[in-house]
XYZ file of C-alpha atoms in Angstrom:
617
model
C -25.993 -21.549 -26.073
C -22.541 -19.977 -27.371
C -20.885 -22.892 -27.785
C -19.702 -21.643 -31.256
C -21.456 -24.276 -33.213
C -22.660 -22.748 -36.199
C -25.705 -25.266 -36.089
C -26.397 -24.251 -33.005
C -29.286 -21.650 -33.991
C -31.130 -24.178 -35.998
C -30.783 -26.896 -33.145
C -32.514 -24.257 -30.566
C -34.904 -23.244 -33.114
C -35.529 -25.280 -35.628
C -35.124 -24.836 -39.392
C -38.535 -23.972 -39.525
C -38.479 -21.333 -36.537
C -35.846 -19.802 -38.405
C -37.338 -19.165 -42.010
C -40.939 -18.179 -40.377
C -38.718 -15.458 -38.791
C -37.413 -14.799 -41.794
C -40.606 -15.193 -43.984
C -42.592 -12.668 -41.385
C -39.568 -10.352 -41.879
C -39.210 -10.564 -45.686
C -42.852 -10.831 -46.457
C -44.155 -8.426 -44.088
C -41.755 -5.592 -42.322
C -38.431 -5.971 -44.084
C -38.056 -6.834 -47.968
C -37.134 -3.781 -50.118
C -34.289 -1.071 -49.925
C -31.233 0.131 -51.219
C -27.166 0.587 -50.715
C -25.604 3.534 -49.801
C -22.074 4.051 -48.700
C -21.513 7.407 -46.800
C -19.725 6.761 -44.168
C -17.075 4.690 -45.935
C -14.384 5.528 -48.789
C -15.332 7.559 -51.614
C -18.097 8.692 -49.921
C -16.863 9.782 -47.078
C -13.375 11.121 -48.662
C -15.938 13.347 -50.640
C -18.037 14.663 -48.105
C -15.164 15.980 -45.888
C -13.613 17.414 -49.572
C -16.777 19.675 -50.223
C -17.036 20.390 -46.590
C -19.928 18.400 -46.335
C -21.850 17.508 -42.554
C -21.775 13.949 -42.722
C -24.413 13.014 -40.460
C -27.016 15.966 -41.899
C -26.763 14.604 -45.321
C -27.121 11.304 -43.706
C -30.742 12.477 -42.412
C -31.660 13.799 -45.753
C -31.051 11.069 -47.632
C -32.565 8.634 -45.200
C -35.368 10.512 -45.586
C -35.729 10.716 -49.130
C -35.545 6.677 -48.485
C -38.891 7.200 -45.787
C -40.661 9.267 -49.225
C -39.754 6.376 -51.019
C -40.983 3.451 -48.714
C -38.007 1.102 -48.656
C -37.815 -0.723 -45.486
C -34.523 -2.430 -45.883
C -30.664 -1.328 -46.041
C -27.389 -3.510 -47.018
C -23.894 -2.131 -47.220
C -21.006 -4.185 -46.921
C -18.375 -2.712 -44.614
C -15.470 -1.128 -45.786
C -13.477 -3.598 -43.162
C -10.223 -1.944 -44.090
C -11.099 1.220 -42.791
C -12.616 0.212 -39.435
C -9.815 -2.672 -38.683
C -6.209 -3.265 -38.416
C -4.178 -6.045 -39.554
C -5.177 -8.386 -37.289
C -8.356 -8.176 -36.861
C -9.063 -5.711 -33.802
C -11.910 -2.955 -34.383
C -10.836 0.340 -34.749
C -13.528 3.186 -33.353
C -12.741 6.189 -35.972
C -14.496 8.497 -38.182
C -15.713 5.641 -40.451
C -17.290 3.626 -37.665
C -19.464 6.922 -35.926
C -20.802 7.248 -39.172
C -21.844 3.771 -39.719
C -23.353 3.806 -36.218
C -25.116 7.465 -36.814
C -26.393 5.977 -40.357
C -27.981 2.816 -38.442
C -29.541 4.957 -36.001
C -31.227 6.865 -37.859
C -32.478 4.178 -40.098
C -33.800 2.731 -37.456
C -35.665 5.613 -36.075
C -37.451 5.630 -39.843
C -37.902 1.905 -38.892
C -35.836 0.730 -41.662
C -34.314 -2.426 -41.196
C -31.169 -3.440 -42.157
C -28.868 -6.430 -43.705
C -25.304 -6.220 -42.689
C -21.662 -6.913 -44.405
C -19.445 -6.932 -42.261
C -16.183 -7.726 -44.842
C -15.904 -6.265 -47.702
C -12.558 -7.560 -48.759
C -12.357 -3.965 -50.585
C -9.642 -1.200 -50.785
C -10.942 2.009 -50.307
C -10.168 3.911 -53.111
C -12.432 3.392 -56.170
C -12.975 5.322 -58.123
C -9.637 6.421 -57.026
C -5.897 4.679 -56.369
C -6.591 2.561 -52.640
C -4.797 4.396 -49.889
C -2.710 3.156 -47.094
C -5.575 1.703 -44.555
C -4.769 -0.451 -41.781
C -7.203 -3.363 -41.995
C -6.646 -6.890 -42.412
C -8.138 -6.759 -46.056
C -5.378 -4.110 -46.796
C -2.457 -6.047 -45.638
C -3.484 -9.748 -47.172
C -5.895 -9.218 -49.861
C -8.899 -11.333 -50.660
C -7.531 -14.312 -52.057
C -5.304 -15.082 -49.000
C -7.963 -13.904 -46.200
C -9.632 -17.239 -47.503
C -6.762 -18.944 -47.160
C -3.715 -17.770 -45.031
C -4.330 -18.867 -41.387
C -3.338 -15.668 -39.920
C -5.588 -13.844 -42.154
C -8.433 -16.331 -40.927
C -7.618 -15.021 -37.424
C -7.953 -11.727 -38.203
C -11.200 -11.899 -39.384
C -12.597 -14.456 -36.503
C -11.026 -11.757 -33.992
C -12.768 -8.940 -36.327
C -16.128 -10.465 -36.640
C -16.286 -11.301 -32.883
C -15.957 -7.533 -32.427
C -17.585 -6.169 -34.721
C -21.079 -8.250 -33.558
C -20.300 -7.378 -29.993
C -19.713 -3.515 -30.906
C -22.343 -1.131 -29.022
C -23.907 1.320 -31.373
C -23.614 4.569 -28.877
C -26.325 6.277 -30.845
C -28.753 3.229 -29.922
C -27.069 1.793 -27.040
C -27.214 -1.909 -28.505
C -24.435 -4.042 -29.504
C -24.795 -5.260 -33.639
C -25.560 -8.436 -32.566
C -28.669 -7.609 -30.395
C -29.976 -4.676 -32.406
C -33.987 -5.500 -33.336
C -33.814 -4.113 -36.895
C -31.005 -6.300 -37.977
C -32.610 -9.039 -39.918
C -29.235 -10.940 -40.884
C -25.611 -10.814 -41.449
C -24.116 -11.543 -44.332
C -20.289 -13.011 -43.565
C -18.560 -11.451 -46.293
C -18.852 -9.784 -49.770
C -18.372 -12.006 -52.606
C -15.745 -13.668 -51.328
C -14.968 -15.913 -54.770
C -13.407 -19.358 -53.397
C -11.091 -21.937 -54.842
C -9.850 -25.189 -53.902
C -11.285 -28.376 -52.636
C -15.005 -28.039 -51.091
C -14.654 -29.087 -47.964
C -11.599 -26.695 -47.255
C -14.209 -23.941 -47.751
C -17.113 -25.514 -45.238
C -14.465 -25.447 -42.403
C -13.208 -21.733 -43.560
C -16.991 -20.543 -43.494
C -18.073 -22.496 -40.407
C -15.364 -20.826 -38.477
C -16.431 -17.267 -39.964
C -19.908 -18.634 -38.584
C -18.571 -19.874 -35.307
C -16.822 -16.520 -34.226
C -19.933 -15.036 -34.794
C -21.903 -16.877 -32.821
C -19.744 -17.272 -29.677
C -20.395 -13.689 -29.484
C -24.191 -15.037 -28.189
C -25.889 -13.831 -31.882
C -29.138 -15.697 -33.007
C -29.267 -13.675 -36.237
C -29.777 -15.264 -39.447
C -26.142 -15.615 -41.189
C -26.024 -15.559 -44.774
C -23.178 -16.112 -47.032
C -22.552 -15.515 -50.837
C -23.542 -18.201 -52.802
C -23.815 -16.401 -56.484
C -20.130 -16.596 -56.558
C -18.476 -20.151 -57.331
C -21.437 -21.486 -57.434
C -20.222 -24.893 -57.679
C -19.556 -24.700 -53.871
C -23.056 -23.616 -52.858
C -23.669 -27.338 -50.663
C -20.253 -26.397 -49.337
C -21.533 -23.455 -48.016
C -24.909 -24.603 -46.672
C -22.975 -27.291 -45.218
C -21.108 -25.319 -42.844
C -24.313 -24.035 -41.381
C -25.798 -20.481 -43.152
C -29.045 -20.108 -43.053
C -29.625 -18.487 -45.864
C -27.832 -17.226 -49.619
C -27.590 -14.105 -51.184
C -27.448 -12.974 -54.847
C -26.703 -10.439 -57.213
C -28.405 -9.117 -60.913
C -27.103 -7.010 -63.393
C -29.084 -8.022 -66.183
C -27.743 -5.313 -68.711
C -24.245 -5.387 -67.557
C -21.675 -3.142 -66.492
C -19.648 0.150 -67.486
C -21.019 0.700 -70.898
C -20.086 4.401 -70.639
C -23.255 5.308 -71.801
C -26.854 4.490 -71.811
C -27.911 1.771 -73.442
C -31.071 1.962 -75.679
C -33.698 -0.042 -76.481
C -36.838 -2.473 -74.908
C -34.964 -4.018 -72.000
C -37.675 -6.200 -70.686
C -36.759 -9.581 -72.164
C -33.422 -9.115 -70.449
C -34.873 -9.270 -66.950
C -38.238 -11.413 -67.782
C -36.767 -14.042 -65.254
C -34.368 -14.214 -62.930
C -33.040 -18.423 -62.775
C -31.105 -19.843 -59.992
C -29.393 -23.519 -61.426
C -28.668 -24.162 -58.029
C -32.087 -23.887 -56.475
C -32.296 -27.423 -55.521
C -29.234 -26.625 -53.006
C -31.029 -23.737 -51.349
C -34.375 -25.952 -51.068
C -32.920 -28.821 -49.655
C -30.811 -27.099 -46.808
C -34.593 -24.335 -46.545
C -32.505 -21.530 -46.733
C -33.679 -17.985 -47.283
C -32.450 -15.580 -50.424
C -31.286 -11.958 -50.732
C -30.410 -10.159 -53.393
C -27.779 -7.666 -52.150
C -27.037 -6.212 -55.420
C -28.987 -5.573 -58.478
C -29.290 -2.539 -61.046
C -30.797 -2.019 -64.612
C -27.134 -0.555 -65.121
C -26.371 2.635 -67.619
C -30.187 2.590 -68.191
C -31.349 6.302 -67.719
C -35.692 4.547 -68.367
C -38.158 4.261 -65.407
C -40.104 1.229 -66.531
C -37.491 -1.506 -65.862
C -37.485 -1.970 -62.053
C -40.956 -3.776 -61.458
C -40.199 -5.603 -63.807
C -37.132 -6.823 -62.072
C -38.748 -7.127 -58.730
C -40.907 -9.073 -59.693
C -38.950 -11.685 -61.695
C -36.943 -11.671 -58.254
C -40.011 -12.613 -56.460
C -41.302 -15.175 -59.166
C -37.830 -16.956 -58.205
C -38.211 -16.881 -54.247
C -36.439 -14.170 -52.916
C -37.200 -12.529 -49.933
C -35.559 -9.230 -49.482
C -33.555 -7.232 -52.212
C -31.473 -3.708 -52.072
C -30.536 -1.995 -55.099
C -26.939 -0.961 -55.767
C -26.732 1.932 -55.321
C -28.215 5.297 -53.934
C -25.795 8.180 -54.476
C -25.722 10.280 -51.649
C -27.403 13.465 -52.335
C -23.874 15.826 -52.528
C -22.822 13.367 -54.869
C -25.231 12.652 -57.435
C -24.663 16.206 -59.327
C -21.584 14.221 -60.487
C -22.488 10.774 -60.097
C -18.585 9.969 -59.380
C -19.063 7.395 -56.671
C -20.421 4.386 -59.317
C -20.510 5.917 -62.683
C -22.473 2.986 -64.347
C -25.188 3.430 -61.644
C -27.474 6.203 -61.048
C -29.801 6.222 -58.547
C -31.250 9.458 -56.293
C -34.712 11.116 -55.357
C -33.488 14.354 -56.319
C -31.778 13.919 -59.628
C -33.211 10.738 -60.997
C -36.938 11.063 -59.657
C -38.381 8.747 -62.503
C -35.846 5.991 -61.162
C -36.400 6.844 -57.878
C -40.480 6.137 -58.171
C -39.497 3.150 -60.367
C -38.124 1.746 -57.447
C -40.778 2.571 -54.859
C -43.482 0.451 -56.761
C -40.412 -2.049 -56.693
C -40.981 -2.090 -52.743
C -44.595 -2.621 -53.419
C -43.809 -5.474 -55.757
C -41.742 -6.785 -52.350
C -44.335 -6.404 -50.404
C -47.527 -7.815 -52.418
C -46.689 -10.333 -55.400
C -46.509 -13.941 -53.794
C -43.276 -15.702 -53.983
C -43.108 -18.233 -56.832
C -45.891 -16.524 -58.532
C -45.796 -16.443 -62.159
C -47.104 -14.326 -64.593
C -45.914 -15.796 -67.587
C -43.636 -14.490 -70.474
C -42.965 -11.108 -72.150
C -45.014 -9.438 -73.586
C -48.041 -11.026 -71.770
C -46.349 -10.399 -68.049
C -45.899 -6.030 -68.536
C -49.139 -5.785 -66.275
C -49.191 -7.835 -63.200
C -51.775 -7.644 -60.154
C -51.590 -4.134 -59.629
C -48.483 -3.328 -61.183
C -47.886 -2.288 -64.848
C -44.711 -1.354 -67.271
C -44.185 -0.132 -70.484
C -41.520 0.267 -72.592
C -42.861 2.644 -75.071
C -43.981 5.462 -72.530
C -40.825 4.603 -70.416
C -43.674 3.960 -68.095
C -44.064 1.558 -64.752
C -46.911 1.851 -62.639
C -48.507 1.042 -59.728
C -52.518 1.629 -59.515
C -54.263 -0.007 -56.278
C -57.102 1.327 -54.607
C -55.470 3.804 -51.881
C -52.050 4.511 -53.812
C -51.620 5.455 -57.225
C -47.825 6.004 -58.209
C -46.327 6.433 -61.612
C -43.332 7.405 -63.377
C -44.258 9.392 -66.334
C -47.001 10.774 -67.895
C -50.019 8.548 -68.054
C -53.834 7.971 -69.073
C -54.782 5.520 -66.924
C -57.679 6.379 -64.419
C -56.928 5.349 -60.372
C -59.029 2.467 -59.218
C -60.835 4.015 -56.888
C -60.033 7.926 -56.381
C -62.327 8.535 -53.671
C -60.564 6.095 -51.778
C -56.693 7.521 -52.670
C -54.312 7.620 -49.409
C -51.234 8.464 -51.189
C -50.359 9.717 -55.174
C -46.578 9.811 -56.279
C -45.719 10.962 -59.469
C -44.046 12.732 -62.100
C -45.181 14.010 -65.196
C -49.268 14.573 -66.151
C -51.955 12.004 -64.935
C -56.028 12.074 -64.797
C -55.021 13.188 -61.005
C -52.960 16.241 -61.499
C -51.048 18.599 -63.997
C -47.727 19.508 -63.865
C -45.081 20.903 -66.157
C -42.270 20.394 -63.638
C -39.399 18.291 -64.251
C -39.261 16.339 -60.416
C -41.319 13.810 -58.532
C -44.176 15.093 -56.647
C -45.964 13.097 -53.328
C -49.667 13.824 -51.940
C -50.268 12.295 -48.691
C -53.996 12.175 -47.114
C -53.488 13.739 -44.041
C -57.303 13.676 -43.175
C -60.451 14.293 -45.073
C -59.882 17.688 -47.221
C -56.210 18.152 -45.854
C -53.354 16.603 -48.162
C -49.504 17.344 -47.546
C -47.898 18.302 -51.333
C -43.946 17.661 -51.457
C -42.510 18.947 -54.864
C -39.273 18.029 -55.713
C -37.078 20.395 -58.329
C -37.083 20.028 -61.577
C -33.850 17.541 -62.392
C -31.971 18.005 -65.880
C -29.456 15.742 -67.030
C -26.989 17.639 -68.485
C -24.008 15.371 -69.516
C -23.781 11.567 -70.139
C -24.019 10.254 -65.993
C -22.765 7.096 -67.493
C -19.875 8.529 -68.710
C -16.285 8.503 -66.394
C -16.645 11.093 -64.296
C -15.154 13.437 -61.444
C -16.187 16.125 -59.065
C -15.509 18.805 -61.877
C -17.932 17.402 -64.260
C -21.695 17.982 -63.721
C -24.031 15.623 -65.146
C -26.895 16.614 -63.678
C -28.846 20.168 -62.351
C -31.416 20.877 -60.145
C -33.683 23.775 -60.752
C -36.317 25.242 -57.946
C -38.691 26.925 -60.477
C -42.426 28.046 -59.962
C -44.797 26.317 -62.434
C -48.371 25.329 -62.431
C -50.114 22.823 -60.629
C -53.897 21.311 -60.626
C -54.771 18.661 -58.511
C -58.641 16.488 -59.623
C -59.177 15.008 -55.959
C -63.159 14.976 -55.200
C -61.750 15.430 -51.624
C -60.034 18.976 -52.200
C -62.557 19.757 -54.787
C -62.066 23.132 -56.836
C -61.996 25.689 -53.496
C -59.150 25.208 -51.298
C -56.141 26.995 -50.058
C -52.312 26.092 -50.448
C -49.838 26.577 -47.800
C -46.123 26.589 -47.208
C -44.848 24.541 -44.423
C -41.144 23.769 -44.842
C -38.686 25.735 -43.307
C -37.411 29.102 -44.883
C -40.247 28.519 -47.460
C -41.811 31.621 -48.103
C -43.589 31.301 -51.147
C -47.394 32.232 -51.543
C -49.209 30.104 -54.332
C -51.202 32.384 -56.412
C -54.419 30.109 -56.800
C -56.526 30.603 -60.386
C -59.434 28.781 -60.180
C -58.309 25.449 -59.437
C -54.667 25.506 -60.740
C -52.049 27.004 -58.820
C -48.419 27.973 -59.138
C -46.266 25.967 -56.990
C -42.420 26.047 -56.286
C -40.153 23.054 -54.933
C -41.092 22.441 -51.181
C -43.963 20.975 -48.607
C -47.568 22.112 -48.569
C -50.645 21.761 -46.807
C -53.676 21.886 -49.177
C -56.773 22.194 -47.406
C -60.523 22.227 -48.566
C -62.173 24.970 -47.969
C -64.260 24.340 -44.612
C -62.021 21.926 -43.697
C -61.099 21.858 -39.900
C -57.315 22.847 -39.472
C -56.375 20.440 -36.801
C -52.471 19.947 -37.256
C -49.419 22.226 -37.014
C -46.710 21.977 -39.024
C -44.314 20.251 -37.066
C -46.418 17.335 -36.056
C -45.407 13.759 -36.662
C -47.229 12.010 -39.420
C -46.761 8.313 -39.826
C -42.344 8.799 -39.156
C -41.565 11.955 -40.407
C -42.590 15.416 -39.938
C -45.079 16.976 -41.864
C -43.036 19.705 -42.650
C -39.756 17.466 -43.316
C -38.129 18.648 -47.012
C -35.018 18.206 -48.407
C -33.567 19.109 -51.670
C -29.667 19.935 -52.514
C -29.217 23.802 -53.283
C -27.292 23.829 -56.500
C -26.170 26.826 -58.006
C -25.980 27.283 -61.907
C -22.891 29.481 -62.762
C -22.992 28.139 -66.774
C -25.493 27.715 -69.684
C -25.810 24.178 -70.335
C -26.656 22.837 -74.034
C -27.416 19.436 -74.866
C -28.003 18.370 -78.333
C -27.763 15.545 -80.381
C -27.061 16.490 -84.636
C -28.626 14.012 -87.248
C -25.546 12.155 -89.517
C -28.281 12.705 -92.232
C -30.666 14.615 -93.491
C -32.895 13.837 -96.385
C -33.108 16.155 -99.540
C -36.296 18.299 -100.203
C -37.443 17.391 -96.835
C -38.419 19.890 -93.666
C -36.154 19.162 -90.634
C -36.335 19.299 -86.911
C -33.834 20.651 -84.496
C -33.911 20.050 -81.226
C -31.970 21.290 -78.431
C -31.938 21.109 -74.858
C -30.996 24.398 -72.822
C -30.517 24.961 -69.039
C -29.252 28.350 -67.563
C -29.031 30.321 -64.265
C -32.505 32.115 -65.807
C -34.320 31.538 -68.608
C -33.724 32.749 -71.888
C -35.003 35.729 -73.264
C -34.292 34.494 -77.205
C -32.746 31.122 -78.487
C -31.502 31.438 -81.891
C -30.314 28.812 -84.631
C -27.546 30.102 -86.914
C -27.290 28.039 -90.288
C -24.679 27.777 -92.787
C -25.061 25.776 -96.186
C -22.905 26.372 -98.689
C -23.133 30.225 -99.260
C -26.295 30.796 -97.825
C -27.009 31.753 -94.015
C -29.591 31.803 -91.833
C -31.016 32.933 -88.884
C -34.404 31.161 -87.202
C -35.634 31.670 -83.245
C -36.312 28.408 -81.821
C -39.071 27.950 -79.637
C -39.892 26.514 -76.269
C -41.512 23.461 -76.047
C -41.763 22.339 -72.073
C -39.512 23.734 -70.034
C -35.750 23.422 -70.562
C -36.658 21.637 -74.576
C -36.306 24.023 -77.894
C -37.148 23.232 -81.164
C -37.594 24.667 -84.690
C -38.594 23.451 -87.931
C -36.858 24.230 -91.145
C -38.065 24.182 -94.069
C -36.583 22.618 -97.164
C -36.193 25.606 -99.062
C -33.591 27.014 -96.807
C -31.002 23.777 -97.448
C -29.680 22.372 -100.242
C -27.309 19.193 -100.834
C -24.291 19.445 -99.238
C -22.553 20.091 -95.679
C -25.253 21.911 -93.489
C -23.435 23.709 -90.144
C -25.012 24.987 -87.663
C -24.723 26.917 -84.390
C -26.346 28.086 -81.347
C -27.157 31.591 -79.806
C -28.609 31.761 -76.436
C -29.642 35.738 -75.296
């Protein structure tokens, strides 16, 4: 049964054993997630720079993963930090962290895809430092060619499968909620095809010999022309990657971006049929797009095409994302990108319920599908069945069936509930008249994220303010109380009516009459129903964003508009003009929250050069 044949799976099984296994796990418990890279390189270099607890902010972000329903995880491995030059595993910093990360993934009962060769140095966005891994010493090029290098990583991946996670007490290779391996990460190969069957099927064979019956994938979206070469050395399965706006624009790109992802094509499908292998994407992002209506979209051209399970590249970790430094052309986080972040929870619910192969035609005529909707103009995706209504932005549209409603994410206003706050919000029915409320701050972008940045540059602020809240559920109806439940959360809704002021945190609100059968620490579904986690961030500078017209027609009234965020809120925003020899002085006014605006009229300008300048009091 170890014999090291890497057809050996598929003889025991059968290639149709194997892709049920993977259809139950792709279709039903595994098929939607995200990258994220803590306990490796920039990441980790970070963390222990800001004096950050590695492992806490592993179990806040993993559980701002839980609030957003992904299931699945893929990272490759930074090999070069966890090996030496020939091949042996090296139990350090890196590796704890990596084993801490996959426990507690698993306790959420996320599964997980794993990397383990990256080929990588470890220093982006900064110079690679001295690690001792094979990667380090040979490169990529020769590790898929130099026969010493080969050895290296058949002695690395035999160790790395048999490594036992202490946090879990199972070795890689026997752990439940690992639904594959992929061999390496985009490993780009040259030279004559069936040179690179007998390098892959000895990647394959050193993995199994180490007893593993786990799927194996390998790259196959990278010289493609080799794809039967790859499928001949035994994988069961390929894996892919999407960036259908590119990469490293430096800024965010405008415009309707739906034709660019109306359908993802694979010209080597045939390949992938014939040998009935399975597909991942392990990389994909609507890069330097700052919109919440693209990812559906995405998912489900991804599913229209066959694939099983996709993660998104990738999640900053939650000390990070202030700054986005870790993958400037992606932005992705809960806490500072919440209409992203919702966009791609109704992307797991795209996993989970549009059929593979399914079509649903061309753009325009394919923005709503099944229960899933997007829109361009109202940067808008949504995701309206009859026990979860989730949306992005502000919308109109009415919930199926809202007597029925389990769940409601959100941001923005909706026929469910009012809000002027600038993060995500979550209701979860707890039981008839109780719901659990978790408000998220309100998140400001600040600077370009897309930009190049570092640790000294903010991009984005987080701001726990009090604003109002009403909720139209027929099962809370217009009596009810509103309780604090996090911990350290001390704050007291004042209730008016039915609308109540509400500050970032979790709350029970409960019908009057109801029956108060829960406590605050209980376990709901797999997380506590007090669990809450938002990064503290402290505003020591007034932040103005604002974006000047080239142009400004003649005998025409003019609006200014200005973004402002400060420690407190402004007592008196002021607009200072100069044209010419004439000066002016106008208060701007406050539109929603951190937004200013005035209107000037035409006779205060004439032709020429206007300048103007801001005063904030």
């Amino acid at each position: 049964e170890s014999s090291g044949d890497p057809n050996a799976l598929n003889k025991r099984t059968g290639a149709k054993g194997l892709m049920q296994i993977m259809k139950n796990t792709a279709e039903k418990d595994a098929g939607f997630g995200v990258n994220y890279t803590v306990p490796f390189a920039h990441a980790h270099r970070t963390a222990n720079r800001l004096g950050v607890d590695i492992k806490k902010a592993i179990d806040n972000d993993v559980y701002h993963f839980t609030r957003l329903g992904f299931d699945l995880y893929r990272v490759h491995v930074w090999d070069t930090e966890i090996s030496d030059s020939i091949g042996n595993l090296i139990e350090n910093e890196h590796l704890d962290a990596f084993d801490y990360l996959l426990y507690k993934l698993k306790e959420k009962q996320i599964n997980f895809v794993i990397t383990p060769i990256a080929f990588w140095g470890n220093g982006w966005p900064d110079p690679d430092e001295e690690t001792p891994g094979f990667s380090h010493k040979y490169g990529k090029d020769d590790c898929l060619t130099n026969p010493e290098a080969i050895l290296a990583q058949q002695n690395y991946l035999f160790q790395f499968l048999n490594h036992i996670n202490p946090y879990t007490g199972i070795a890689y290779k026997d752990e439940p909620n690992v639904i594959a391996f992929e061999v390496s990460n985009e490993p780009h190969h040259r030279g004559d095809s069936e040179k690179v069957t007998a390098f892959v099927k000895s990647m394959l064979q050193s993995m199994r010999k180490t007893g593993c019956t786990k799927p194996i994938f390998y790259n196959v979206s990278h010289s493609v022309h080799l794809a039967e070469a790859y499928f001949k050395a035994g994988i069961q399965g390929g894996t892919f990657q999407w960036y259908p706006t590119g990469l490293g624009y430096k800024r965010e790109i405008q415009g309707n971006l739906l034709p660019n992802v109306d359908a993802y094509t694979i010209p080597f499908d045939t390949v992938i049929s014939k040998y009935k292998g399975a597909k991942l994407v392990y990389e994909f992002d609507a890069a330097d797009v700052g919109k919440s209506y693209i990812y559906p979209a995405i998912a489900r051209s991804f599913r229209t095409a066959g694939i099983q399970l996709a993660t998104h590249f990738a999640y900053d970790p939650s000390y990070l994302a202030y700054a986005n430094t870790e993958y400037n052309t992606h932005y992705m986080n809960l806490a500072y990108t919440p209409q992203k972040a919702l966009s791609l929870m109704i992307s797991s619910r795209v996993f989970h319920e549009i059929p593979m192969r399914k079509s649903f035609g061309v753009y325009p005529q394919n923005t709503t599908f099944e229960n899933f909707s997007v829109d361009y103009q109202n940067d808008l995706a949504e995701y309206n069945a009859e026990t979860v209504f989730i949306y992005t932005n502000t919308t109109e549209t009415a919930p199926k069936k809202e007597n029925r409603l389990q769940q409601i994410a959100g941001f923005g206003n909706s026929g469910l509930v009012k809000y002027q706050g600038k993060g995500a919000y979550f209701l979860d029915k707890i039981e008839s008249g109780i719901w659990r409320l978790e408000v998220m701050p309100d998140a400001i972008w600040v600077n370009n994220p897309f930009a190049i940045n570092n640790p000294d540059k903010t991009v984005g602020v987080l701001k726990f303010e009090e604003w109002q809240m009403r909720i139209y559920l027929t099962d809370i109806g217009e009596k009810f109380s509103v309780k604090a439940i996090d911990k350290g959360n001390v704050f007291a809704p004042e209730i008016k009516g039915a609308s109540f002021s509400i500050r970032p945190g979790t709350y029970i609100i409960s019908r009057d009459g109801a029956p108060q059968n829960w406590t605050s620490i209980d376990t709901w579904k797999n997380i506590k129903l007090n669990d809450f986690y938002a990064p503290q961030q402290e505003i020591s500078t007034t932040y103005l964003k604002h974006s000047p017209p080239e142009e400004i027609t003649s005998n025409m009234p003019f609006e200014i508009r200005a973004q402002i965020v400060a420690a407190k809120v402004p007592d008196l925003v002021e607009l200072n003009m100069y044209n010419g020899f004439r000066r002016a002085i106008v208060e701007m006014k406050r539109e929603d929250g951190y937004n200013y605006s005035v209107c000037i009229p035409d006779n205060m300008f004439s032709e020429g050069y206007l300048n103007y300048s801001f005063r904030i009091h």
